[in-house]
Coordinates of C-alpha atoms in Angstrom, one line a residue:
M202 CA -53.1 8.5 2.4
I203 CA -54.0 10.6 -0.6
I204 CA -50.4 10.6 -1.8
L205 CA -50.2 6.8 -1.5
I206 CA -53.5 6.3 -3.6
I207 CA -52.2 8.8 -6.3
T208 CA -48.9 7.1 -6.4
L209 CA -50.5 3.6 -6.8
L210 CA -52.9 4.9 -9.5
T211 CA -50.2 6.6 -11.5
Y212 CA -47.5 4.0 -11.0
Q213 CA -45.2 3.1 -14.0
P214 CA -42.5 0.5 -14.0
P215 CA -39.0 2.0 -13.3
V216 CA -36.9 2.9 -16.4
Y217 CA -33.3 4.2 -16.4
E218 CA -31.9 5.7 -19.6
G219 CA -34.3 3.6 -21.7
Y220 CA -33.6 0.3 -19.8
V221 CA -36.8 -1.2 -18.4
Y222 CA -36.2 -3.2 -15.3
G223 CA -37.5 -6.8 -15.1
S224 CA -40.3 -7.8 -12.7
G225 CA -37.8 -9.4 -10.3
A226 CA -35.9 -6.2 -9.8
E227 CA -39.2 -4.3 -9.4
M228 CA -40.4 -6.8 -6.8
F229 CA -37.2 -6.5 -5.0
G230 CA -37.6 -2.7 -4.9
W231 CA -41.1 -3.1 -3.4
I232 CA -39.9 -5.5 -0.8
I233 CA -37.1 -3.0 0.2
A234 CA -39.7 -0.2 0.3
C235 CA -42.2 -2.1 2.4
F236 CA -39.7 -3.7 4.8
P237 CA -39.7 -0.9 7.4
F238 CA -43.4 -1.2 7.8
L239 CA -43.6 -4.9 8.4
P240 CA -43.2 -4.7 12.2
I241 CA -46.5 -2.7 12.5
P242 CA -49.0 -5.4 11.5
F243 CA -46.9 -8.2 13.2
Y244 CA -46.8 -6.3 16.5
S245 CA -50.5 -5.4 16.2
G246 CA -51.4 -9.0 15.7
F247 CA -49.2 -10.0 18.6
M248 CA -50.9 -7.5 20.9
L249 CA -54.4 -8.5 19.8
T250 CA -53.8 -12.2 20.3
T251 CA -52.1 -11.9 23.7
T252 CA -54.5 -9.4 25.4
K253 CA -57.4 -10.8 27.3
G254 CA -61.0 -9.9 26.5
T255 CA -63.4 -9.8 23.6
P256 CA -62.0 -8.6 20.3
M257 CA -63.3 -5.1 20.8
Q258 CA -62.0 -4.9 24.3
R259 CA -58.6 -6.2 23.1
L260 CA -58.5 -3.5 20.4
K261 CA -59.4 -0.8 23.0
I262 CA -56.8 -2.0 25.5
S263 CA -54.1 -2.2 22.7
C264 CA -54.8 1.4 21.6
T265 CA -54.6 2.8 25.2
P266 CA -51.2 3.7 26.7
T267 CA -50.1 2.3 30.0
S268 CA -50.7 4.4 33.1
D269 CA -47.0 4.9 33.6
W270 CA -46.4 6.3 30.1
R271 CA -44.8 9.8 30.0
P272 CA -43.0 11.8 27.4
Q273 CA -39.2 11.5 27.5
G274 CA -37.4 14.6 28.6
E275 CA -38.0 16.7 31.7
E276 CA -39.2 19.8 29.9
L277 CA -41.6 18.0 27.6
N278 CA -42.9 15.9 30.6
K279 CA -43.7 19.1 32.5
K280 CA -45.6 20.4 29.5
Y281 CA -47.5 17.1 29.3
Q282 CA -48.4 17.1 33.0
T283 CA -49.7 20.6 32.7
W284 CA -51.8 19.8 29.6
T285 CA -53.3 16.7 31.0
K286 CA -54.0 18.3 34.4
Y287 CA -56.9 20.3 33.0
R288 CA -58.0 17.8 30.4
A289 CA -59.4 14.3 30.6
P290 CA -56.6 12.1 29.1
C291 CA -59.0 9.8 27.2
T292 CA -62.7 9.7 26.6
L293 CA -62.6 5.9 25.9
R294 CA -63.9 4.0 28.9
L295 CA -62.7 0.4 29.3
P296 CA -64.6 -2.2 31.3
K297 CA -63.6 -2.5 34.9
I298 CA -63.1 -6.2 34.9
G299 CA -59.3 -6.3 35.5
F300 CA -57.9 -6.9 32.0
E301 CA -54.1 -7.0 31.9
R302 CA -51.7 -7.8 29.2
R303 CA -50.1 -11.2 29.5

């Protein structure tokens, strides 16, 4: 986060061998740079609108993994099982009113 803030504060338009790019080329570069991150807010919005409950309950449910979630790979899964055996997986308590994702 700090790197992003510093980058935005010290941003200068791109220049190559004395040539200053126009605002259209600069905007195109920003679109290409931001494109991989676009699915995150779209999927978050989808999950928050399709999950049942109050807004806070929907946020909690959306941030909680499903009960059948496991790491991929046998060795990593064994380590995960050992680690969670002696530790509570989550301190977040959801209401017991049967919320499910649609």
